[in-house]
Amino acid sequence: MTGAGGMVQDGAAAIEVKALHKSFGALEVLRGIDITVRRGEVVCVIGPSGSGKSTLLRCVNLLEEPTSGTVRVAGVEVTDPDVDIDRVRRRIGMVFQAFNLFPHLSALGNLTIAQRRVLGRSRPEAEEVARRNLRRVGLAEKEDSYPARLSGGQQQRVAIARALSMGPELMLFDEPTSALDPELVGDVLAVMRGLADEGMTMLVVTHEMSFAREVADRVIFMDGGAVVEEGPPEQVVTDPRHARTRAFLARVL
Ligand code: ADP
Ligand code: MG
């Protein structure tokens, strides 16, 4: 459901995944996933390593091609062979465990390059957007710093600001704090919490159970390429129904 301007309306599905299967050769990694994320919702995906969480996120913006099933983003079926996937991808911000900043560009340069090349913004316009987003992640004073001079947590916040500078309608996060020293995790989670408070639609793969408990509207537990259970965090994280969820939480909590 899209409005006249192409924006998704409140309560409409921002992401709709149906019967999604993904195999790599003989390895069946996703075995029929059904997930809906509504506009403004924060959904956390938890589950053991190898359960297919990253593959699921990568199928949402077609970094991986699904073997079968459908994925809709903001009402557009991205699995339709005729879709302009670059246009859809521009509406999706993605943040990975590895920050993937350009080492030869300053923080400001990292935030302006795609705006200029992909969106065709002028330098002053791109810089204005970049500065606004560096402020948003608490790094206004670091615009001239190169990645090597920033801490891991600061680099990840630059990566988030870079994604935000493209004006995404939704954000995908794949374990954004897993590569960080423990003392740097909090600043990144605080930025993500702020985005959630602003109403950003977010699908977040994370092992940070306190973040899932406090920020998520819903938590999805995946194991073996399938959704085992999902529900509000106070149910899934605090009072899980399935033995597999309980066993996983016993290991990470
Ligand atoms: P998670 O993010 O939950 O740890 P992944 O989605 O990364 O899980 O991986 C799920 C399974 O798919 C793993 O067994 C992994 O080795 C396999 N896998 C992921 N990407 C590829 C690929 N490009 N080629 C082959 N196997 C892959
Ligand atoms: Mg992963």
Coordinates of N, CA, C and O and ligand atoms in Angstrom, one line a residue, residues 48-55 58 97 174-175 205 207, ligand 2:
P48 N 20.7 -18.5 16.8 CA 22.1 -19.0 16.8 C 22.8 -18.7 15.5 O 22.2 -18.4 14.5
S49 N 24.2 -18.7 15.5 CA 25.0 -18.5 14.4 C 24.7 -19.6 13.3 O 24.5 -20.7 13.7
G50 N 24.5 -19.1 12.1 CA 24.2 -20.1 11.0 C 22.8 -20.4 10.8 O 22.4 -21.2 9.9
S51 N 21.9 -19.7 11.6 CA 20.5 -20.0 11.4 C 19.8 -19.3 10.2 O 18.7 -19.5 9.9
G52 N 20.6 -18.4 9.5 CA 20.1 -17.8 8.3 C 19.6 -16.3 8.5 O 19.0 -15.7 7.6
K53 N 20.0 -15.7 9.6 CA 19.6 -14.3 9.9 C 20.1 -13.3 8.8 O 19.4 -12.5 8.3
S54 N 21.4 -13.4 8.6 CA 22.0 -12.5 7.6 C 21.5 -12.8 6.2 O 21.2 -11.8 5.4
T55 N 21.3 -14.0 5.9 CA 20.7 -14.4 4.6 C 19.3 -13.8 4.4 O 19.0 -13.2 3.3
R58 N 19.7 -10.1 3.7 CA 20.3 -9.9 2.4 C 19.3 -10.2 1.3 O 19.4 -9.7 0.2
Q97 N 27.9 -5.6 10.3 CA 28.8 -5.7 11.4 C 30.2 -5.0 11.1 O 30.7 -4.3 11.9
D174 N 22.5 -5.6 10.6 CA 23.0 -7.0 10.8 C 24.1 -7.0 11.8 O 25.3 -6.7 11.5
E175 N 23.8 -7.3 13.1 CA 24.7 -7.3 14.2 C 25.6 -6.1 14.2 O 26.9 -6.3 14.2
V205 N 19.1 -7.5 13.3 CA 19.6 -8.8 13.8 C 20.6 -8.4 14.9 O 21.5 -7.6 14.7
H207 N 22.5 -9.7 19.0 CA 22.6 -10.5 20.2 C 22.4 -9.7 21.5 O 22.6 -10.2 22.6
Ligands
MG2 MG 24.9 -13.3 10.4

